[in-house]
Coordinates of C-alpha atoms in Angstrom, one line a residue:
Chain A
X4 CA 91.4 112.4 142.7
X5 CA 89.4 112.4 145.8
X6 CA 91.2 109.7 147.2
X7 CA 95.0 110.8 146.4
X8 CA 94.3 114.4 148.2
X9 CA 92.7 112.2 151.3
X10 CA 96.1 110.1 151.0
X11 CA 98.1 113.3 151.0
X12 CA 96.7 115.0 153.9
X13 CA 97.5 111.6 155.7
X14 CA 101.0 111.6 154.4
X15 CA 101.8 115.2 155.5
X16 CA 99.9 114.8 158.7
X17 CA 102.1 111.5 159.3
X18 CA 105.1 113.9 158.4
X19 CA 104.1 116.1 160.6
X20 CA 103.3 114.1 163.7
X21 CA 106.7 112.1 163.1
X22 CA 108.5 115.4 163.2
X23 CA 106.5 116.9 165.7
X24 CA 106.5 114.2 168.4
X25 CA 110.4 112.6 168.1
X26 CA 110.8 111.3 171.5
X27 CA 114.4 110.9 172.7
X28 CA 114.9 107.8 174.8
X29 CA 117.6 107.1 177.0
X30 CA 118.5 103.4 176.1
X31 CA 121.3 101.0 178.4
X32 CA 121.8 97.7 178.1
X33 CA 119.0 94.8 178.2
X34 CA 120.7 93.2 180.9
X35 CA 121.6 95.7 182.6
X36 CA 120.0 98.2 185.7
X37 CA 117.4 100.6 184.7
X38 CA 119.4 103.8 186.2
X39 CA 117.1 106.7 187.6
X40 CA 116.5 109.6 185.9
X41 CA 118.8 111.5 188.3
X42 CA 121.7 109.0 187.7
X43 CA 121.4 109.7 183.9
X44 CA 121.7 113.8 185.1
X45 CA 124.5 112.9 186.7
X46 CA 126.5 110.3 184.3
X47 CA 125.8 113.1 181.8
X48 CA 127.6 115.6 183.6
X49 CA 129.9 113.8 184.8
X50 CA 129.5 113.4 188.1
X51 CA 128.6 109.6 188.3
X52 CA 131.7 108.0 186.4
X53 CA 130.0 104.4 187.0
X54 CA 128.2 103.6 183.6
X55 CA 130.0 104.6 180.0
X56 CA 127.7 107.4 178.7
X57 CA 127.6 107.6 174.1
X58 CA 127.2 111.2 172.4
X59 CA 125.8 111.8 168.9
X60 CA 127.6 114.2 167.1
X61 CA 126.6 118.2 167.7
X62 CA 125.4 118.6 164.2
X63 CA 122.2 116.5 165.4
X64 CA 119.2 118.0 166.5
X65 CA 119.0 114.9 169.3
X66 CA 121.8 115.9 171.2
X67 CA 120.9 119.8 172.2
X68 CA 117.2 118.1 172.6
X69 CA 118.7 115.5 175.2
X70 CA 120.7 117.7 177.2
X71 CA 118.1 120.0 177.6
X72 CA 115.5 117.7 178.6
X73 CA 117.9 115.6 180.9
X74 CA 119.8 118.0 182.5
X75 CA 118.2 120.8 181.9
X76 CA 121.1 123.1 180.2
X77 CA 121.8 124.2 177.0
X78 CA 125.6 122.5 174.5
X79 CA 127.5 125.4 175.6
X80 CA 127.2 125.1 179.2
X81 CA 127.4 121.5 179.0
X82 CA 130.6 121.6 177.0
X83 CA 131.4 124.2 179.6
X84 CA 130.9 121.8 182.7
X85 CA 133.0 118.6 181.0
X86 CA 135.9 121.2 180.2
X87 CA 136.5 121.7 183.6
X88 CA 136.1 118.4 184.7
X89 CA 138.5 117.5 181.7
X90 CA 141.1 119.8 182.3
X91 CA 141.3 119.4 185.9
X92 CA 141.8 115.5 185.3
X93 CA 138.5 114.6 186.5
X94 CA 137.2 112.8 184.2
X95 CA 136.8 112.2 180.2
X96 CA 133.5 113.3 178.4
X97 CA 131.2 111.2 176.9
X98 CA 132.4 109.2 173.9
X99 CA 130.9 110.1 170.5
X100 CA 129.4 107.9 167.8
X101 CA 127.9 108.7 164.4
X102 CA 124.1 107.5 164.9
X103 CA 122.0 106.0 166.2
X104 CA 122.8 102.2 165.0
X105 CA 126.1 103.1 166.8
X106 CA 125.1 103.8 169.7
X107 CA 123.1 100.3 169.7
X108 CA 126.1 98.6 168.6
X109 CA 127.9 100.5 171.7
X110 CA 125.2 99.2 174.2
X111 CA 124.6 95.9 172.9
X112 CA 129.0 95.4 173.8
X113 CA 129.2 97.0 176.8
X114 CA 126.5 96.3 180.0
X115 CA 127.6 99.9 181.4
X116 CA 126.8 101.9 178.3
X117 CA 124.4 104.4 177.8
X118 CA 122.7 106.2 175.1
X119 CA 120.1 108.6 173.7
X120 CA 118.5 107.7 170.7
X121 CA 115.0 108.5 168.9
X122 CA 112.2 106.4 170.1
X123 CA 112.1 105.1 166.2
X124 CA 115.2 103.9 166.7
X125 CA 114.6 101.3 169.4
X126 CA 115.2 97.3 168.9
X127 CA 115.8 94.5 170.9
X128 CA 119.1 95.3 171.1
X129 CA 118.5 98.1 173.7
X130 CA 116.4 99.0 176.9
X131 CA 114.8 101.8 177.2
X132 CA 115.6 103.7 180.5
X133 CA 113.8 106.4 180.1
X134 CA 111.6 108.6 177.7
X135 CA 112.1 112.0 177.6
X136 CA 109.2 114.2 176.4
Chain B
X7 CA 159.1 133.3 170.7
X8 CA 156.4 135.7 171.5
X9 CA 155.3 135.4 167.6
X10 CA 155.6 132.0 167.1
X11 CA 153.1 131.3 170.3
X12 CA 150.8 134.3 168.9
X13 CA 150.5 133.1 165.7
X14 CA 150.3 129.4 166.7
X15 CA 147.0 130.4 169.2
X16 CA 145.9 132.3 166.6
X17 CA 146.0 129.6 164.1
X18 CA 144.5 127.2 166.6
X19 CA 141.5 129.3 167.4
X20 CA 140.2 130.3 163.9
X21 CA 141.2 126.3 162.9
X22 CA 138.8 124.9 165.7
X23 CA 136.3 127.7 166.3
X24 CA 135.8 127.8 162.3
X25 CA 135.1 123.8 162.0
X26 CA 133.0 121.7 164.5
X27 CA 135.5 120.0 166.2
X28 CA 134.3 118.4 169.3
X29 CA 136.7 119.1 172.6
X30 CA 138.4 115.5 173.3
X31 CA 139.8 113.4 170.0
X32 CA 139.7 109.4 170.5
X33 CA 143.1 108.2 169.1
X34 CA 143.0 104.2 169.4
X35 CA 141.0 102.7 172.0
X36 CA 142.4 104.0 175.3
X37 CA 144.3 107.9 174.3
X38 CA 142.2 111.0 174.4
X39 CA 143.8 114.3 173.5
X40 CA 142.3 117.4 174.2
X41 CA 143.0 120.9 174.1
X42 CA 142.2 124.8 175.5
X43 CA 143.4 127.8 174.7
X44 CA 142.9 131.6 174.7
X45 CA 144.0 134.3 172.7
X46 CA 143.7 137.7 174.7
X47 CA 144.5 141.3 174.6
X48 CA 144.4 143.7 177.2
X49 CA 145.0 147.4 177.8
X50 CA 145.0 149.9 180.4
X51 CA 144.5 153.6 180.9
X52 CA 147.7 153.9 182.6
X53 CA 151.2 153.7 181.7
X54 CA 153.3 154.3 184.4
X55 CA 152.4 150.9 185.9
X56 CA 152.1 147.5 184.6
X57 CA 149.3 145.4 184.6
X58 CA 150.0 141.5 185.1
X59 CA 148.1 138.3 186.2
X60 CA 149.5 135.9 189.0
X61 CA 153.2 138.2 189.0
X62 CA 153.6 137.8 185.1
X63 CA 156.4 140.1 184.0
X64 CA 155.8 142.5 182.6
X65 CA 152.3 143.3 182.6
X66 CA 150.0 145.4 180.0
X67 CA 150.4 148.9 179.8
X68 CA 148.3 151.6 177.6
X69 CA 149.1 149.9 174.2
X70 CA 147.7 146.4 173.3
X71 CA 149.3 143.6 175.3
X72 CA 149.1 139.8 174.3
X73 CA 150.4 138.4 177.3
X74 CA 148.5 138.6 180.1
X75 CA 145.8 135.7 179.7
X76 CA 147.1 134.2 176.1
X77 CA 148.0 130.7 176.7
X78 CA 147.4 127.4 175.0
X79 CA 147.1 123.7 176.4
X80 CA 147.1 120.5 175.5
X81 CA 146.7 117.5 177.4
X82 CA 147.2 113.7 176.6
X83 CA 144.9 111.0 179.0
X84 CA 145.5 107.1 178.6
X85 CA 143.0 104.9 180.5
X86 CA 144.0 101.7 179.7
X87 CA 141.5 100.0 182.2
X88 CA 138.3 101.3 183.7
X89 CA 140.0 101.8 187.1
X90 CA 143.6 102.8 185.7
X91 CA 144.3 106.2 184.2
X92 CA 147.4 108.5 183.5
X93 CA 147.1 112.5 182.5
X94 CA 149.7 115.2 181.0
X95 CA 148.6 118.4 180.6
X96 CA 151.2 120.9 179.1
X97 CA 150.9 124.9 179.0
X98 CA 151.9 127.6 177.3
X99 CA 151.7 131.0 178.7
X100 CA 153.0 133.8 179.9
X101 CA 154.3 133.1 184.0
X102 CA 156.3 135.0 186.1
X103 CA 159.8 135.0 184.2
X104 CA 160.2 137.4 181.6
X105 CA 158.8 135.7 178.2
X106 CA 156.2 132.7 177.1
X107 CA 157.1 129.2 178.6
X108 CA 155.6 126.0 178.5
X109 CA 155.6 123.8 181.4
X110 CA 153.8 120.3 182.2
X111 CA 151.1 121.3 184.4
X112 CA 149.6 118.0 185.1
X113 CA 151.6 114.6 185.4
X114 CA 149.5 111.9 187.5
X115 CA 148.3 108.3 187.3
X116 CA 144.7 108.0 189.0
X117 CA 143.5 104.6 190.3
X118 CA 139.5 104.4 191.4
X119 CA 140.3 100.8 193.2
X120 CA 136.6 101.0 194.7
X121 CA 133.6 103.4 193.7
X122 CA 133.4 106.8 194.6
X123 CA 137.9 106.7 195.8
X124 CA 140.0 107.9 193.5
X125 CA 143.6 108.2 194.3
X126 CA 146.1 110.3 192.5
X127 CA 150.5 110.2 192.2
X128 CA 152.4 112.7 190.4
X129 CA 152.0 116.6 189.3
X130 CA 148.9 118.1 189.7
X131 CA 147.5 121.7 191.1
X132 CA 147.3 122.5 194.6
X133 CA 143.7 122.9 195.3
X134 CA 143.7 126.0 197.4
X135 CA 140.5 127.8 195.4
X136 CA 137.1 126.5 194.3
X137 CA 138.7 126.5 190.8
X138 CA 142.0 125.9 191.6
X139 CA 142.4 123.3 188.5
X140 CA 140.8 124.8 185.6
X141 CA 141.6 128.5 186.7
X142 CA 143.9 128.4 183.1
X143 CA 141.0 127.5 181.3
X144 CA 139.2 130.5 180.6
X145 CA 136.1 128.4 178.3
X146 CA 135.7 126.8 181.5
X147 CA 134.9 130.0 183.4
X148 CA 132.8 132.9 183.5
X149 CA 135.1 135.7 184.0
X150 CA 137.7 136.7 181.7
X151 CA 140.8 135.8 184.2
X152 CA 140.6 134.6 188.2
X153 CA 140.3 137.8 190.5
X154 CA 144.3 138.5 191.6
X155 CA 143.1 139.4 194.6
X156 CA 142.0 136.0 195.6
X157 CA 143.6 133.7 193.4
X158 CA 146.9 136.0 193.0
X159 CA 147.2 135.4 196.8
X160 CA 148.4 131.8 196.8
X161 CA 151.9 132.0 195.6
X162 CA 152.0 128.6 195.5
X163 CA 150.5 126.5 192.7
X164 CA 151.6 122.7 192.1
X165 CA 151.6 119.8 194.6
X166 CA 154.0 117.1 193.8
X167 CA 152.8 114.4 195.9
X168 CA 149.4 112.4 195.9
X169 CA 146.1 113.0 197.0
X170 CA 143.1 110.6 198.2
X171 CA 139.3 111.6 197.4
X172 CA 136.4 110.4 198.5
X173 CA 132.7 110.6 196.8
X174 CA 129.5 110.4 198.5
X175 CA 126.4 110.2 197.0
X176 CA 124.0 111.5 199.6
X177 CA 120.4 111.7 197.9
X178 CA 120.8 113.8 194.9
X179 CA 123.7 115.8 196.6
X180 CA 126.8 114.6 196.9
X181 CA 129.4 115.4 199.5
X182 CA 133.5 115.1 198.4
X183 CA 136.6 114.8 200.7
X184 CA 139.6 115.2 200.0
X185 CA 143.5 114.5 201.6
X186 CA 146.7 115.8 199.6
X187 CA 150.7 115.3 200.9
X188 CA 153.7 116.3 198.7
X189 CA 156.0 119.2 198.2
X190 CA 155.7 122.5 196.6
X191 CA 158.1 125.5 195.5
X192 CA 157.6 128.9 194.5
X193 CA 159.8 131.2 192.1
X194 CA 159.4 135.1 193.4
X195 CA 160.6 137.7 190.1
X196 CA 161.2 140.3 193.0
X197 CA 163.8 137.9 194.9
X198 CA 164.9 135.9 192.2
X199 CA 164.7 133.2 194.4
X200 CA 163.1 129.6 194.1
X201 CA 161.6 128.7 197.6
X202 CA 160.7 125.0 198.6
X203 CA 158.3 124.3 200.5
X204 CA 158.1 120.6 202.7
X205 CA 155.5 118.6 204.7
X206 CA 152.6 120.2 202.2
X207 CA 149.4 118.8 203.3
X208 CA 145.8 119.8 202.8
X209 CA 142.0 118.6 202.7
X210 CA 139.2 119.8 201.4
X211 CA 135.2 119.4 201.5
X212 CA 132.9 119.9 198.7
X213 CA 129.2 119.5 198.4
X214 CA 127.6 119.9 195.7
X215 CA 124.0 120.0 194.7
X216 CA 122.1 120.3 191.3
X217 CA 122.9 124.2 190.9
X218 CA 125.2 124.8 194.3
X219 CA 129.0 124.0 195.4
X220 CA 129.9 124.6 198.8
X221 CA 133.5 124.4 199.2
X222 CA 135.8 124.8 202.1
X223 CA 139.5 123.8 202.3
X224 CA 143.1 124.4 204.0
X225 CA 146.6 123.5 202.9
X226 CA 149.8 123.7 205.0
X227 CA 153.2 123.5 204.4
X228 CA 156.9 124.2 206.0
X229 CA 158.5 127.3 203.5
X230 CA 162.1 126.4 203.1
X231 CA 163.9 129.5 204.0
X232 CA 167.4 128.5 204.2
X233 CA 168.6 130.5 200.7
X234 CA 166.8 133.8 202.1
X235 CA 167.9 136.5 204.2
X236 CA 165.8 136.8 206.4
X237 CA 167.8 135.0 209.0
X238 CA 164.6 132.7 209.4
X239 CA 165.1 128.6 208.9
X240 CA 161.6 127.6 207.8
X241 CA 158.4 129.4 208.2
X242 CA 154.9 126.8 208.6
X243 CA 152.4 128.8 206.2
X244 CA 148.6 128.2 206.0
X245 CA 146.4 129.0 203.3
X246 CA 142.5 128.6 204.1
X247 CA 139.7 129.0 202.1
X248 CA 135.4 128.9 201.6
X249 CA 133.5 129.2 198.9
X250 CA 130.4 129.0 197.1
X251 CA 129.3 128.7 193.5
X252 CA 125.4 128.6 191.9
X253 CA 124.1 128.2 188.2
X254 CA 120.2 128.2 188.6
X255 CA 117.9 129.9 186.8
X256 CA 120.0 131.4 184.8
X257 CA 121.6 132.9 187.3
X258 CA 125.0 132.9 187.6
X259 CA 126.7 133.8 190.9
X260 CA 130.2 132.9 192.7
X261 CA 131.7 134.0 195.8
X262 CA 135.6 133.3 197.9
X263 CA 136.9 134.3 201.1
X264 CA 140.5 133.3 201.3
X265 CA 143.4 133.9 204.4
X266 CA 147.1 133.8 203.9
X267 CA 148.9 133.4 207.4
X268 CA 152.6 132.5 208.2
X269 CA 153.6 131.7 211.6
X270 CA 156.9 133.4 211.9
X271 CA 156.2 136.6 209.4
X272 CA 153.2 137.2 209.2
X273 CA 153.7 141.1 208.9
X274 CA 154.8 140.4 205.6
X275 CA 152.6 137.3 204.5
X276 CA 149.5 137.7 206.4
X277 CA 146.3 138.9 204.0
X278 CA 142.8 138.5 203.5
X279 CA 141.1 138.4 200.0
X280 CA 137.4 137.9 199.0
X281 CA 135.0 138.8 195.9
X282 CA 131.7 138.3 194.8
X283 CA 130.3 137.4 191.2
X284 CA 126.8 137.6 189.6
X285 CA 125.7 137.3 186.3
X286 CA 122.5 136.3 184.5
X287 CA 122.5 134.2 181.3
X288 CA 120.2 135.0 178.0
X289 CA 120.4 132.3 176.0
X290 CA 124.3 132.5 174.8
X291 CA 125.3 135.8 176.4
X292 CA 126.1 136.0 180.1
X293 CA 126.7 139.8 181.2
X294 CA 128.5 139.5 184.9
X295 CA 129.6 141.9 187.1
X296 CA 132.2 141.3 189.9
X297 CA 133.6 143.1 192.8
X298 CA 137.1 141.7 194.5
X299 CA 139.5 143.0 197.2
X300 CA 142.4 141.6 199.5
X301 CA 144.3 143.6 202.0
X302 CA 147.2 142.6 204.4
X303 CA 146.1 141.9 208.0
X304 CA 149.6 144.1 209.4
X305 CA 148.5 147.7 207.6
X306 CA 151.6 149.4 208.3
X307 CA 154.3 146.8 206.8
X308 CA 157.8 148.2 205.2
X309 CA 157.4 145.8 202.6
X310 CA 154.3 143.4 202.3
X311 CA 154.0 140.3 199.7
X312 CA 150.5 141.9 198.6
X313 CA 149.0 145.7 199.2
X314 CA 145.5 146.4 199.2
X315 CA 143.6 146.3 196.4
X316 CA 140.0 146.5 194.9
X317 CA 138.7 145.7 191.9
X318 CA 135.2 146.7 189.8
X319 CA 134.3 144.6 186.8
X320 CA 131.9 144.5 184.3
X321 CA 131.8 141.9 181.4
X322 CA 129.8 139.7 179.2
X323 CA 131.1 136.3 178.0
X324 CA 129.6 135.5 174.7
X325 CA 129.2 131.5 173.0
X326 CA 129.3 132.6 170.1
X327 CA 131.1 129.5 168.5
X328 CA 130.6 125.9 169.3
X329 CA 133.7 125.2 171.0
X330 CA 134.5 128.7 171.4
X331 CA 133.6 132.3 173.7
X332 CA 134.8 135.5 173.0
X333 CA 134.7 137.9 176.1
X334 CA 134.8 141.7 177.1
X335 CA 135.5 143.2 180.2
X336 CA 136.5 146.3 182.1
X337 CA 137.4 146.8 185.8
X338 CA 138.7 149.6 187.3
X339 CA 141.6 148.5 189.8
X340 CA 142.4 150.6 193.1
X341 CA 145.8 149.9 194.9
X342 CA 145.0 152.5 197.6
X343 CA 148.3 153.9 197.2
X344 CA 149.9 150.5 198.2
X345 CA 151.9 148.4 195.8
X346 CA 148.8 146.7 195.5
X347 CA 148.9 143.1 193.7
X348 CA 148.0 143.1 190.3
X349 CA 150.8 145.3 189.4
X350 CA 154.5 144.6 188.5
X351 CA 156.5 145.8 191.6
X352 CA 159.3 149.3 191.0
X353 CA 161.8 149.3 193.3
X354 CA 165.0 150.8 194.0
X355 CA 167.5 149.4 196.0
X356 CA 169.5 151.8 198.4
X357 CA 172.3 149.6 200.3
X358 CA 170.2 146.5 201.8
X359 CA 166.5 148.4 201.8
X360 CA 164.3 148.4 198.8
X361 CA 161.7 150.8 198.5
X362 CA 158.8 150.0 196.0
X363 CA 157.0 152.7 194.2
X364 CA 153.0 152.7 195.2
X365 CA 150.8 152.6 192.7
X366 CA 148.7 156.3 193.2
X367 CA 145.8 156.2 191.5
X368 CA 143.2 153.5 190.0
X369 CA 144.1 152.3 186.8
X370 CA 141.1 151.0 184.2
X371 CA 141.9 147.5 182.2
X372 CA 140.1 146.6 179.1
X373 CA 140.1 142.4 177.7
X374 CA 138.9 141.2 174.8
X375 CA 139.3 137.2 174.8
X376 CA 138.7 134.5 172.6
X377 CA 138.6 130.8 174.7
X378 CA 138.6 127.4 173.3
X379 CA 138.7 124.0 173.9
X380 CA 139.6 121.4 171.3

């Protein structure tokens, strides 16, 4: 008895550092150039057009988290800043992917792809860039 | 036609507000399409005169009007290769003839042959503002329509022709020229007339950092005036203009000074316009307030392209949708008993002279929009 309530307090404090502490990390691919964390601003908001940057859909939580730790602006003002750069011929917004797994299989085909995904996530598929916290 | 392009923005905005559709849809490996729109109304406190955007006719009066910043656009990008890219951007909205029409905007292939150069053939806008090519697309903007008094000054809007920028990275700033050569045309309501213009060439310099944009630029071109009656062959006309834009903070400001000058008559061309912008973002609403005025340089013209004119305004743009804002906003606009600019010109026509009716007393505009992107 003594034992399963130990185990249960472990279990929900497990839970709770695992939902507590997701890190996002900025992955690219294993061969290629770590880019800085400015160049990773700037590929997001598309004023660097030299890597090929990977969204995860808006429904996930990672994707307002990224944003706002990488460039320091909340969905709507991002989608804001592409829409002018998209209808003014600029440039195209990020491609979007499903998950995570995606965005791996994305990097792994493509040494100019780039990627958020949680720190979980990471395999030796990918490079971490950078960890956002 | 008026309907059909109501109900069809309509449709459109509850479709893609109501579900979570991202802006830009992959079809196949190299074709994005993408989409904005806006579905507005606007009404005045006045209705002797008529209200209009850019020399729509006619404008908004005191019952509800559709027509001033409605418009919908789509627009098709291929990019076969990294380097390689073509864009067509149609829109519909209302312009200055007298109902809805749709017209390709954009038409261009873009080649990046090195970093940082991109070079661009076809249709595209002339870039005589700091938001000269996403001034349609009200999501993209803070305000609920450009202020007419700077960006109603241009009359000229497309370059067909090519342009040449450069991008370079200089620490976390970067600093953008730019070269453009082509021809333009405008189409004035009061003449009738389409005027070419020849020789169009411009530059412009951009820097921008994290949370400014410093822009200054100039475009010049030869106005074809061969079909007029002015007696005039050709007239060289300038267009210059600086600005500045800042998001940091949460603060939100914007600010133009643009000139309008012709060389051979300039008592009818010749005009000054500026405003200023501020606003200050909580979270998802962004209250702004915005003060705008032009005036011609020659104050005692018979008959000038553009009066004076001021303009107060107070709004709040609200993201209140994922891929969609709704916005309010009043101004009160003051023609200083001129013809002013925002409003649709009332002659009458006694042998050769025209006289235009002045507008006599300021006139209050209320906007409630709904912008998209798709």
């Amino acid at each position: 008895m003594k034992i399963s309530i130990v185990w249960m307090a472990t279990g929900l404090s497990a839970l709770w550092l695992s939902t507590g502490q997701a890190e996002t990390v900025v992955v690219v691919n294993p061969g290629a150039a770590v880019p800085t964390k400015d160049q990773i601003t700037d590929v997001y908001l598309g004023k660097d057009q030299s890597m090929a940057p990977f969204d995860l859909p808006e429904s996930a939580a990672i994707r307002a988290d990224f944003y706002k730790k990488a460039t320091g602006r909340d969905l709507a003002q991002v989608k804001a800043t592409w829409s002018r750069l998209m209808f003014s011929g600029k440039a195209q917004p990020p491609k979007e992917v499903a998950d995570a797994a995606a965005v791996k299989k994305a990097i792994a085909a493509d040494p100019k792809a780039i990627g958020y995904i949680d720190k979980s996530a990471v395999d030796s598929s990918v490079k971490v860039a950078l960890t956002l916290d | 036609m008026k309907c059909n392009f109501k109900s069809v923005a309509l449709a459109t905005a509850l479709v893609f507000s109501a579900s979570q559709a991202s802006a830009a849809t992959q079809l196949g490996e190299y074709v994005t399409f993408s989409g904005f729109g806006t579905l507005g109304l606007t009404q005045t406190s006045d209705d002797r005169v008529q209200f209009a955007r850019d020399r729509q006719i006619p404008g908004a009066t005191n019952s509800i009007d559709y027509n001033v910043d409605s418009n919908l656009g789509a627009q098709l990008t291929a990019a076969p290769t990294k380097w390689l890219s073509g864009t067509v951007q149609m829109l519909a909205m209302h312009r200055n003839v007298a109902n809805i029409s749709t017209e390709i905007e954009w038409a261009f292939v873009k080649a990046e042959p090195i970093k940082g150069l991109s070079i661009r053939a076809g249709r595209m806008a002339l870039p005589m503002f700091a938001i000269s090519d996403f001034r349609n697309v009200g999501y993209a903007n803070t305000w609920v329509r450009p202020p007419d008094e700077v960006y109603g000054l241009a009359l000229l809007r497309r370059l067909e022709g090519a342009d040449a920028t450069y991008r370079l990275p200089i620490g976390s700033t970067s600093l953008s020229l730019s070269v453009l050569g082509g021809k333009s045309s405008f189409y004035s309501s009061t003449t009738n007339l389409l005027t070419h213009l020849d020789k169009v060439k411009g530059a412009n310099l951009q820097w921008e950092s994290d949370w400014v944009t410093v822009r200054v630029g100039r475009v010049k071109g030869i106005v074809d005036l061969s079909a007029s009656t002015t007696g005039l062959k050709e007239d060289p006309y300038t267009f210059s203009g600086i600005g500045a834009m800042v998001d940091h903070n949460n603060i939100v400001a914007q600010a133009e000074y643009v000139t309008r000058r012709s060389e051979n008559n300039p008592t009818r061309i010749d005009a000054n316009g500026w405003y200023v912008l501020g606003g200050y973002r909580f979270n998802a609403v962004l209250p702004y307030v915005s003060y705008a005025s032009t005036r011609p340089v020659d104050s005692t013209p018979i008959f000038h392209y553009s009066g004076k004119q001021t303009t107060l305004a107070a709004g709040v743009r609200w993201d209140a949708f994922k891929s969609a804002a709704i916005k309010f906003q009043i101004q009160r606009v003051d023609a200083h008993d001129t013809t002013g600019l925002s409003f649709v010109l009332q002659g009458t026509t006694v042998g050769r002279t025209t006289t235009y009716v002045p507008v006599t007393s300021p006139v209050n505009v209320a906007s409630l929009n709904l912008d998209f992107v798709f």
